[in-house]
PDB file of C-alpha atoms and ligand atoms in Angstrom:
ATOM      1  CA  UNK C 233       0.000   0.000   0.000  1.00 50.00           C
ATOM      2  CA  UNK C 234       0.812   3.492  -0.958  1.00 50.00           C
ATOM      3  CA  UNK C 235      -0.500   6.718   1.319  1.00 54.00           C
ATOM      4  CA  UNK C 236       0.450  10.239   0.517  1.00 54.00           C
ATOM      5  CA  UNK C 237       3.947  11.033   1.206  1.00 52.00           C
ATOM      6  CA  UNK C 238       4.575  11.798   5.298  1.00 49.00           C
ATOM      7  CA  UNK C 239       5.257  15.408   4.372  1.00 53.00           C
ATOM      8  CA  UNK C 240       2.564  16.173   2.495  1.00 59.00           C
ATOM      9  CA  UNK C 241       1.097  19.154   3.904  1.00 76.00           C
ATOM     10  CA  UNK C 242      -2.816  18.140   4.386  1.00 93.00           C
ATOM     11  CA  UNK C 243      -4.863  15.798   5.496  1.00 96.00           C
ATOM     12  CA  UNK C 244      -6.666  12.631   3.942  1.00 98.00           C
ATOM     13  CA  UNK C 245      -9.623  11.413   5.936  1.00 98.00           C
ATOM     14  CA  UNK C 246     -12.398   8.590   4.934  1.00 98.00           C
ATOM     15  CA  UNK C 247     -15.660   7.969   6.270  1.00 98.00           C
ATOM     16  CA  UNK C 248     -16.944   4.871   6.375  1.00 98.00           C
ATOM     17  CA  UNK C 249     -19.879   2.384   7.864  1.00 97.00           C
ATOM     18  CA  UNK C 250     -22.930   0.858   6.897  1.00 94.00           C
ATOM     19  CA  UNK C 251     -26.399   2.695   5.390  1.00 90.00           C
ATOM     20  CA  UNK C 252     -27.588   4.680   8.002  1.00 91.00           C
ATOM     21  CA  UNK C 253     -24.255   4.537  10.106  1.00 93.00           C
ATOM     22  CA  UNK C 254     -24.461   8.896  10.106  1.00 94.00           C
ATOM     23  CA  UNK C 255     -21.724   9.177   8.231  1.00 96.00           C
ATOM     24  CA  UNK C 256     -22.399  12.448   6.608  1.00 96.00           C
ATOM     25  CA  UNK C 257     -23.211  13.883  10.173  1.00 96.00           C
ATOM     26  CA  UNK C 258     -19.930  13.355  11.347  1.00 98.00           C
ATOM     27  CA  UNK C 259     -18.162  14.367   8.285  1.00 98.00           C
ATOM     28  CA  UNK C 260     -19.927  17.557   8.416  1.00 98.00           C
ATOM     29  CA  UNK C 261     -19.245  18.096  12.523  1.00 98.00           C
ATOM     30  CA  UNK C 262     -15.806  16.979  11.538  1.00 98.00           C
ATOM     31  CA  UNK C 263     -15.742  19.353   9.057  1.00 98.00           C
ATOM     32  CA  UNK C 264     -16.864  22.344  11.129  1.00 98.00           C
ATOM     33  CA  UNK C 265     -14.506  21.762  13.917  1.00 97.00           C
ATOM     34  CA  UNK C 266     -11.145  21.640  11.915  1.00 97.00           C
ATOM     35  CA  UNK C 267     -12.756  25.245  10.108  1.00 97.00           C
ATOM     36  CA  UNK C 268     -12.975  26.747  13.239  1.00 96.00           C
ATOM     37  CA  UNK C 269      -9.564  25.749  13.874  1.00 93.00           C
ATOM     38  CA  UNK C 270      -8.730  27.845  10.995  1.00 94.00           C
ATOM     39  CA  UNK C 271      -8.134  24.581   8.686  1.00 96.00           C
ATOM     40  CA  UNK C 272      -8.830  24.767   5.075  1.00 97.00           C
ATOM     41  CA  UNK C 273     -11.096  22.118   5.038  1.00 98.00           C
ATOM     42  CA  UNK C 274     -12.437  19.921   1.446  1.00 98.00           C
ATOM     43  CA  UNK C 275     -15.543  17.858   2.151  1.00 98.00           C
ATOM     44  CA  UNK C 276     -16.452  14.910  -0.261  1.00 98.00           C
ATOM     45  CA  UNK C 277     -18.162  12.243  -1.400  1.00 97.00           C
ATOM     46  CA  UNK C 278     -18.155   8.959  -3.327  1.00 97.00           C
ATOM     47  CA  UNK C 279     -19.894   7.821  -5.445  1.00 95.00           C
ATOM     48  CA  UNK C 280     -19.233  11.713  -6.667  1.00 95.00           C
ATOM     49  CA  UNK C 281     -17.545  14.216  -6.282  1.00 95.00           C
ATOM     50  CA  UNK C 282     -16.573  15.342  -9.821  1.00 97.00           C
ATOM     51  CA  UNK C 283     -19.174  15.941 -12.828  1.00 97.00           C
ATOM     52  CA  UNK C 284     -17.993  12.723 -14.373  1.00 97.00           C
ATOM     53  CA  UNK C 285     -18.429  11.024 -10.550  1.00 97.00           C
ATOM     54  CA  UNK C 286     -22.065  12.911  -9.963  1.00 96.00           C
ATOM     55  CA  UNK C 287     -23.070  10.878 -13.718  1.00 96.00           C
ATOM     56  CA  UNK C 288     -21.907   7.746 -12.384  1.00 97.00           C
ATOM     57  CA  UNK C 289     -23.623   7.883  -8.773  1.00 95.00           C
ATOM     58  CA  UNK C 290     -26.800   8.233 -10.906  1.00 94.00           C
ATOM     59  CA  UNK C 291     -26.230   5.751 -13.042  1.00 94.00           C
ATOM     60  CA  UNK C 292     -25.173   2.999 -10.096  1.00 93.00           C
ATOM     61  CA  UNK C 293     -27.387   3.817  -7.576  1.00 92.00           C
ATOM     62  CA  UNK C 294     -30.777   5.165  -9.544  1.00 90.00           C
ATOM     63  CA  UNK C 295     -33.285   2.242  -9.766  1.00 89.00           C
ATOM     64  CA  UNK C 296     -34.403   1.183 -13.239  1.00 88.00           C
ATOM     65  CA  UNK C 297     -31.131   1.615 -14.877  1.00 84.00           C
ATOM     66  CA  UNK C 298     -31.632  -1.685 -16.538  1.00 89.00           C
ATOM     67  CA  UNK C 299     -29.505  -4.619 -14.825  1.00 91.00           C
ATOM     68  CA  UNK C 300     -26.299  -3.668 -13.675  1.00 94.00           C
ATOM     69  CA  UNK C 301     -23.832  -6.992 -13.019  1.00 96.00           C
ATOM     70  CA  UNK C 302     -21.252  -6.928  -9.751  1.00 97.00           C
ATOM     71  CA  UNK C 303     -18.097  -6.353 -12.253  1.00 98.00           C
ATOM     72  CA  UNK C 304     -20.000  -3.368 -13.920  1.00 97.00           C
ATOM     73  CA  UNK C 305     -21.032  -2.182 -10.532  1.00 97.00           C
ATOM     74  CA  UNK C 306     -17.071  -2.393  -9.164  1.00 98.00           C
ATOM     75  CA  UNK C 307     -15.928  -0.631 -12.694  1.00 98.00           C
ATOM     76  CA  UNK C 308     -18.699   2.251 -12.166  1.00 98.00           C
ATOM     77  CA  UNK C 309     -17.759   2.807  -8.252  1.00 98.00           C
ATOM     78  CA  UNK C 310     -14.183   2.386  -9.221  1.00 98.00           C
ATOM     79  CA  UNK C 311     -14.145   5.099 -12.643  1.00 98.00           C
ATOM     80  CA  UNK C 312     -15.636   7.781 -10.509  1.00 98.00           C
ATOM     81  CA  UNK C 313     -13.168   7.354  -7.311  1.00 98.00           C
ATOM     82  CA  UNK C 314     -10.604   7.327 -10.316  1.00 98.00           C
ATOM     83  CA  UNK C 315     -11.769  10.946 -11.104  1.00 98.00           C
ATOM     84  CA  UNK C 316     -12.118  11.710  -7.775  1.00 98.00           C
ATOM     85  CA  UNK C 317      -8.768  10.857  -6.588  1.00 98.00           C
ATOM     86  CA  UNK C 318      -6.661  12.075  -9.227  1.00 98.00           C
ATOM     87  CA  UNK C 319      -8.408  15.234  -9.709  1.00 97.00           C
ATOM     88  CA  UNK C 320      -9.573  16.106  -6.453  1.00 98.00           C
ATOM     89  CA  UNK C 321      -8.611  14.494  -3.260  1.00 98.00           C
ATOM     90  CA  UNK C 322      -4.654  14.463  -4.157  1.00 97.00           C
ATOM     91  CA  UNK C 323      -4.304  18.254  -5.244  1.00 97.00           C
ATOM     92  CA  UNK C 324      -6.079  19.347  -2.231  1.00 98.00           C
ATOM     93  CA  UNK C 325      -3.864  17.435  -0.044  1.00 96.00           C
ATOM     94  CA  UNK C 326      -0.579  18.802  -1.907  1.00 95.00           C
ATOM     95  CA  UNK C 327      -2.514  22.365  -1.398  1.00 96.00           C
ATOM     96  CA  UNK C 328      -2.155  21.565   2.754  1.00 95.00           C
ATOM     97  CA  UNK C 329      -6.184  21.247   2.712  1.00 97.00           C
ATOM     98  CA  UNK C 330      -7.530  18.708   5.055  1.00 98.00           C
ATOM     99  CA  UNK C 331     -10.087  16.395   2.760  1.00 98.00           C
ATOM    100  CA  UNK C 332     -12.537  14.862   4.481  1.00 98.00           C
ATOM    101  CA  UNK C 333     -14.684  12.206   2.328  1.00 98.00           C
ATOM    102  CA  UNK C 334     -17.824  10.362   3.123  1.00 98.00           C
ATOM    103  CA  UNK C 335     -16.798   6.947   1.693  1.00 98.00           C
ATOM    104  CA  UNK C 336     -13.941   5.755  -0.048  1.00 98.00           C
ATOM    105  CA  UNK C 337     -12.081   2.671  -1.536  1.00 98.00           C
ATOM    106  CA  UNK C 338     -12.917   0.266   2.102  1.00 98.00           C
ATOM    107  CA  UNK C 339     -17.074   0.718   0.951  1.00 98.00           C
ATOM    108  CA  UNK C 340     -15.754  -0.753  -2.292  1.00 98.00           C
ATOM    109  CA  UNK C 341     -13.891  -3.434  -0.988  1.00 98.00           C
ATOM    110  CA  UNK C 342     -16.756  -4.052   1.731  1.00 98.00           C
ATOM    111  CA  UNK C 343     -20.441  -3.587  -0.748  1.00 97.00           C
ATOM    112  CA  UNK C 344     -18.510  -5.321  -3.782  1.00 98.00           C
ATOM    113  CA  UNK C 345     -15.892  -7.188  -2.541  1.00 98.00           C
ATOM    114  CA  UNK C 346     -17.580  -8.947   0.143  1.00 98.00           C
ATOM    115  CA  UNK C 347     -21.202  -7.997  -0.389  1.00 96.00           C
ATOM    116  CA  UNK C 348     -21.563  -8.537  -4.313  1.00 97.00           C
ATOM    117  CA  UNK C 349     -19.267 -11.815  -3.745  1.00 97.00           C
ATOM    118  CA  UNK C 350     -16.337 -10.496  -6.287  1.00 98.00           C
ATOM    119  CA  UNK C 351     -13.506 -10.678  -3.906  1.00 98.00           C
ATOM    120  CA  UNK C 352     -12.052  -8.223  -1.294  1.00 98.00           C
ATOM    121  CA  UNK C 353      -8.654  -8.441  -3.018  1.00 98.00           C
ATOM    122  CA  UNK C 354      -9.621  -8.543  -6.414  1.00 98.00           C
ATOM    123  CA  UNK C 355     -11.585  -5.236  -5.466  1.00 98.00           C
ATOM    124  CA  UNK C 356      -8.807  -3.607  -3.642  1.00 98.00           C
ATOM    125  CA  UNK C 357      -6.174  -3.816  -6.575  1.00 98.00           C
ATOM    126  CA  UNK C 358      -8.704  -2.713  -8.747  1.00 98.00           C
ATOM    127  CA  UNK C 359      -9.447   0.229  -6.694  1.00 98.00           C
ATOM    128  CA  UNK C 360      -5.370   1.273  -5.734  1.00 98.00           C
ATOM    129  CA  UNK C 361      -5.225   1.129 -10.085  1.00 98.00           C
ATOM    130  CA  UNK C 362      -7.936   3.416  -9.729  1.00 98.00           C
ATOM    131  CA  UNK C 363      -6.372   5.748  -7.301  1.00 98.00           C
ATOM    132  CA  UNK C 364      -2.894   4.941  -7.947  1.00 98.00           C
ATOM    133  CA  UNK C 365      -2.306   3.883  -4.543  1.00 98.00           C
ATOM    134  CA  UNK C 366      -3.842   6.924  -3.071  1.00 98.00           C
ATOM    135  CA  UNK C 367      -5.400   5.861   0.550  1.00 98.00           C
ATOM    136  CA  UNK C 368      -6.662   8.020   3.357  1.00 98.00           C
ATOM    137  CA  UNK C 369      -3.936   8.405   6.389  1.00 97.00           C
ATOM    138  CA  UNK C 370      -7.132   7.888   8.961  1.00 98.00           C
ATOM    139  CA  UNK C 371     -10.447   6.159   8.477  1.00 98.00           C
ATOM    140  CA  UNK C 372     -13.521   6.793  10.711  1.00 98.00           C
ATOM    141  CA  UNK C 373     -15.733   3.248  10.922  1.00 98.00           C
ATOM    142  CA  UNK C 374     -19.015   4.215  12.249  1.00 98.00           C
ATOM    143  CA  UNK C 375     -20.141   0.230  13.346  1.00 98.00           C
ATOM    144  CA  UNK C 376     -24.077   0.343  12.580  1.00 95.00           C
ATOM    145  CA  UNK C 377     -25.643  -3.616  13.123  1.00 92.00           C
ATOM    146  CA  UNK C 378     -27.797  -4.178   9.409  1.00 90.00           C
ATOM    147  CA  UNK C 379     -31.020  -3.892  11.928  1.00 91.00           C
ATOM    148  CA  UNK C 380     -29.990  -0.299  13.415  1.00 92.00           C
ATOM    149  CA  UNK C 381     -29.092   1.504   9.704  1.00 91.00           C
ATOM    150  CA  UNK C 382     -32.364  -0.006   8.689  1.00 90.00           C
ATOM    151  CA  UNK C 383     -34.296   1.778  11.379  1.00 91.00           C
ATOM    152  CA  UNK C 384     -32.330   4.932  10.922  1.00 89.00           C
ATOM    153  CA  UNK C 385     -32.651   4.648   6.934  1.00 86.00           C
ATOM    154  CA  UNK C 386     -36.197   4.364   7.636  1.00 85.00           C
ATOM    155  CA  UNK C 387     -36.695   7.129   9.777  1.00 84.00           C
ATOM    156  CA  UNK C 388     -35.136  10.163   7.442  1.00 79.00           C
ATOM    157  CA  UNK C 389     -37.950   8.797   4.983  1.00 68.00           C
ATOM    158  CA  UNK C 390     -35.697   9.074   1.875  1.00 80.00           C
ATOM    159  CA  UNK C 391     -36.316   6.482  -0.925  1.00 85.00           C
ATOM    160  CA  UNK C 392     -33.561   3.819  -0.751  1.00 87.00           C
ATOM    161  CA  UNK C 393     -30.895   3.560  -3.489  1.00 88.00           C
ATOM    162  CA  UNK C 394     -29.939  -0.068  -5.409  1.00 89.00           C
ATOM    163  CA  UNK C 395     -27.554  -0.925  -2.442  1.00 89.00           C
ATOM    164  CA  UNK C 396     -29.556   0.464   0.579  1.00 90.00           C
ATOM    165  CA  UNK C 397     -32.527  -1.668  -0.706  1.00 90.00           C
ATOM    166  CA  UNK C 398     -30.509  -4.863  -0.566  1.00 91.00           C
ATOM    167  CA  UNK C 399     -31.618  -7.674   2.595  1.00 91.00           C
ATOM    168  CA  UNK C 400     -30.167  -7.547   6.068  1.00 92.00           C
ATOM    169  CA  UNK C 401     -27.858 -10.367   5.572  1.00 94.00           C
ATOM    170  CA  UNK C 402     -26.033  -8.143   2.801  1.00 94.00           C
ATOM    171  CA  UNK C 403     -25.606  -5.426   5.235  1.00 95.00           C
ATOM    172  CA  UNK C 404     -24.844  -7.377   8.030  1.00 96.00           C
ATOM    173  CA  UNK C 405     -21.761  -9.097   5.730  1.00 97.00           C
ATOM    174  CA  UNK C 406     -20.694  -5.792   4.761  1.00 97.00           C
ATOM    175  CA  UNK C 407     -20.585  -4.378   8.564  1.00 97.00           C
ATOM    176  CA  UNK C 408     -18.048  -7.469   8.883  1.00 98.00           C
ATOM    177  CA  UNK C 409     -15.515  -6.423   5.898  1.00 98.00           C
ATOM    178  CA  UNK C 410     -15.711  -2.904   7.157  1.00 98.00           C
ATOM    179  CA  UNK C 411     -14.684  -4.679  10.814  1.00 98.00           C
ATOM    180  CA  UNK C 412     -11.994  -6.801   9.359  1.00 98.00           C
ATOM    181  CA  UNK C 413     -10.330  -4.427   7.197  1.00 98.00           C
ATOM    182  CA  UNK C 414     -10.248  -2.001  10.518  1.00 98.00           C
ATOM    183  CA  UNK C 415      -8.482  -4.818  12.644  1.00 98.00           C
ATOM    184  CA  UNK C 416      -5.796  -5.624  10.072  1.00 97.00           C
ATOM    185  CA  UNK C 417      -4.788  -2.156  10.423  1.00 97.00           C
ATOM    186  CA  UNK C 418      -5.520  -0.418  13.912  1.00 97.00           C
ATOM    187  CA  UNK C 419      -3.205   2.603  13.271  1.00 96.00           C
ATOM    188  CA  UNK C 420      -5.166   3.419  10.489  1.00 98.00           C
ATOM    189  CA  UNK C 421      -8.742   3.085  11.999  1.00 98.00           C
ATOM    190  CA  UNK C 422     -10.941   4.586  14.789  1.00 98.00           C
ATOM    191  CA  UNK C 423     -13.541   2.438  15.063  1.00 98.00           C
ATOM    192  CA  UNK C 424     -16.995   3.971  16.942  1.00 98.00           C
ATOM    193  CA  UNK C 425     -20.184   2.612  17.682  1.00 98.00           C
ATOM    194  CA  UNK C 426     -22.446   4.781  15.329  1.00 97.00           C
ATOM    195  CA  UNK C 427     -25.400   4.492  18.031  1.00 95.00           C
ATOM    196  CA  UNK C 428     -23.648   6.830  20.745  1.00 97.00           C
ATOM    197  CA  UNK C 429     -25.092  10.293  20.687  1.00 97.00           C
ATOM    198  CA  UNK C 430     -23.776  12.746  17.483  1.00 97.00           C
ATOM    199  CA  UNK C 431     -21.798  14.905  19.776  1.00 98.00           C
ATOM    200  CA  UNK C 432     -19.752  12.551  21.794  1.00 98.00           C
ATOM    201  CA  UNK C 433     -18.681  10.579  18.375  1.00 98.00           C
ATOM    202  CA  UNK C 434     -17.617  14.318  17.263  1.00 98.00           C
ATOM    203  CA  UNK C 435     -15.867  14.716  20.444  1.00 98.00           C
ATOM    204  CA  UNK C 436     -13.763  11.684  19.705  1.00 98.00           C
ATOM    205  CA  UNK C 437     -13.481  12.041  15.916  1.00 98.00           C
ATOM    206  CA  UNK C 438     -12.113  15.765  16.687  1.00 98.00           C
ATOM    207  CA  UNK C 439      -9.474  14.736  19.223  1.00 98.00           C
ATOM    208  CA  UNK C 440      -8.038  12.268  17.024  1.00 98.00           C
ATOM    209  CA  UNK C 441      -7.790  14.319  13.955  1.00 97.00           C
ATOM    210  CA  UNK C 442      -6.245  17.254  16.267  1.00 96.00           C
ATOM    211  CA  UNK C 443      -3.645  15.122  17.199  1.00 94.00           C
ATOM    212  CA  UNK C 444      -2.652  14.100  14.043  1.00 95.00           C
ATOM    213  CA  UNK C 445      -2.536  17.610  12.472  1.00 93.00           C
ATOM    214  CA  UNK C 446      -0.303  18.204  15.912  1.00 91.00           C
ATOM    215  CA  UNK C 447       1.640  14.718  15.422  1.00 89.00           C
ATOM    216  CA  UNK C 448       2.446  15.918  11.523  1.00 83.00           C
ATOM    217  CA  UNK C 449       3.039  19.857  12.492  1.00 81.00           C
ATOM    218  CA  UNK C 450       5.162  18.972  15.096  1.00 84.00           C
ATOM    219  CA  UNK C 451       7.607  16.268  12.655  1.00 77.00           C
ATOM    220  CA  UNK C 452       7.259  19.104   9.776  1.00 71.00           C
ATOM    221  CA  UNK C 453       9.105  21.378  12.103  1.00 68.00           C
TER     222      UNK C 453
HETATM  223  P1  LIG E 586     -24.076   6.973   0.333  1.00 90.64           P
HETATM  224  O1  LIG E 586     -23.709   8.147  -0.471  1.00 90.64           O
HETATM  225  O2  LIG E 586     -23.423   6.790   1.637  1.00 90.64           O
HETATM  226  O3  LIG E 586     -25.649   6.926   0.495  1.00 90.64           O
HETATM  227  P2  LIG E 586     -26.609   8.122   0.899  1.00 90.64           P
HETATM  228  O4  LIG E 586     -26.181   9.338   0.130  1.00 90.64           O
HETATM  229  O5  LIG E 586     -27.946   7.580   0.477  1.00 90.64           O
HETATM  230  O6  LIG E 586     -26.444   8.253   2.357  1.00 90.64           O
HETATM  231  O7  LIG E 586     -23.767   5.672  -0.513  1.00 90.64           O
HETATM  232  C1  LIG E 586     -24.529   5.284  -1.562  1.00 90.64           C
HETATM  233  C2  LIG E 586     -24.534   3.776  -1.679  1.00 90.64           C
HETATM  234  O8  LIG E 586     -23.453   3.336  -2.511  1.00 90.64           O
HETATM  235  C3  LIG E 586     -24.411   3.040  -0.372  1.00 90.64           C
HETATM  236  O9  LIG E 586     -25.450   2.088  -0.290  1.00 90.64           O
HETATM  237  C4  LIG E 586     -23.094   2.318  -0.477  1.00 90.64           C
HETATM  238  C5  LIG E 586     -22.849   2.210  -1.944  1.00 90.64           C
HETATM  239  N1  LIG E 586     -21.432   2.161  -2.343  1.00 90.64           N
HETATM  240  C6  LIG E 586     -20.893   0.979  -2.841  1.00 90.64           C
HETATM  241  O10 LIG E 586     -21.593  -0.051  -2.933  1.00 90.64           O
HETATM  242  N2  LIG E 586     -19.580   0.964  -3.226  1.00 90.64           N
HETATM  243  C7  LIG E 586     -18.788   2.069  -3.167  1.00 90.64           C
HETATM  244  O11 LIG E 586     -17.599   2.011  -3.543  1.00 90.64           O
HETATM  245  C8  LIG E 586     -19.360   3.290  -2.652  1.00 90.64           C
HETATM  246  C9  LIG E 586     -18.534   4.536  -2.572  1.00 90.64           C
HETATM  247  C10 LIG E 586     -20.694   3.288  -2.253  1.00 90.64           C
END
C-alpha cells in the first residue's frame, strides 16, 4: 500500500460504515470543527464528487437503470473514485487542505468485494489502479448492526438507493468487511459505535484528527 507522502502538507480522511451509520453527520461536525480551527477544510463524497463522478452515482445507484452486473457495478464505483482521486482528493492534499470524504475505496472493498461476492482483493487492486495507490492516512468506521441503519434509513424517509434496498444479511456481511479491514490495520482506523449520541462521536473524531494535524506539524518542524 501506498499513502500520501509523510510530508505532504494536508490531510486525507475517509468515512466509512454501513447505510444509516451517520456518516455524513460526522463528516460535516468533523468538518466544522477543523474550520474553526482555521483549517482549510475539502468535504467529499463517493460515489461523486466530480461531474464525471455525480453521472456515475446516478447511473449505479438510480433504480431502473436496466440490470447492472457486480463487475460493472465495481468498474462504475471504481471510474468515478478514479476521477475523484486524481483530480480532487490528491491536489487538495498537496494544497495543505484537510479532505474529508464520506466513503472511499474500504465501501468498495466491503459492498462489492464482500457484499456482491467479487472478492475483497480482487476489489482492492482494482481500486489502488484506480487511485494509484492513493489511501486516506485515517479512516472513521461508524459500526451500525444491518437492523440499526435499517431503522435509521427508515426514519429520514428518503427512498432507498440499489444498495440500501438490498436484505439484512447483505448489510450485516458488509458491517463485517468494514470490521476486518479495521483490525488488520488499527493505526489506520478509529472504530466507533455509530449508536452513541452525534456529539460525543464528534468529540472523539475531533481529538483524534487534532492530534494528528499536531503529530504531523510537530515532525514538519
Ligand atoms: P451513500 O452516499 O453513503 O448513500 P446516501 O447518500 O444515500 O447516504 O452511498 C450510496 C450507496 O453506494 C451506499 O449504499 C453504499 C454504496 N457504495 C458501494 O456499494 N460501493 C462504493 O464504492 C461506494 C462509494 C458506495
Amino acid at each position: 500500500m501506498t499513502f500520501p507522502p509523510a510530508d505532504a502538507p494536508g490531510l486525507f480522511i475517509a468515512f466509512e460504515g454501513g447505510d444509516g451509520a451517520g456518516k455524513s453527520t460526522q463528516a460535516a461536525l468533523l468538518a466544522q470543527a477543523l474550520s474553526d480551527a482555521g483549517r482549510t477544510v475539502l468535504r467529499t463524497r463517493e460515489p461523486g464528487g466530480t461531474p464525471v463522478g455525480e453521472k456515475l452515482r446516478s447511473l449505479v445507484l438510480d433504480h431502473g437503470q436496466g440490470e447492472i452486473d457486480a463487475r460493472c457495478e465495481a468498474l462504475i464505483f471504481a471510474a468515478a473514485r478514479a476521477a475523484h482521486a486524481t483530480q480532487v482528493i490528491a491536489p487538495a492534499v498537496a494544497r495543505g487542505e484537510v479532505v474529508i470524504t464520506d466513503r472511499y475505496i474500504d465501501s468498495s472493498i466491503a459492498y462489492q468485494g464482500v457484499g456482491r461476492g467479487l472478492g475483497a482483493a480482487e476489489v482492492q487492486q482494482l481500486n489502488v489502479w484506480a487511485t494509484a495507490g492513493l489511501w486516506p492516512e485515517l479512516t472513521v468506521l461508524l459500526d451500525v448492526s444491518a437492523e440499526e441503519g435499517r431503522c435509521r434509513r427508515t426514519a429520514t424517509e428518503a427512498a432507498e438507493d440499489r444498495l440500501e434496498s438490498e436484505p439484512d444479511h447483505f448489510h450485516a456481511a458488509i458491517r463485517q468487511a468494514f470490521l476486518d479491514r479495521a483490525a488488520a490495520r488499527p493505526e489506520r482506523y478509529l472504530v466507533l459505535p455509530a449508536g452513541r449520541p452525534a456529539g460525543e462521536l464528534a468529540a472523539t473524531v475531533r481529538t483524534r484528527v487534532l492530534q494528528l494535524l499536531a503529530a504531523r506539524e510537530a515532525g514538519a518542524a
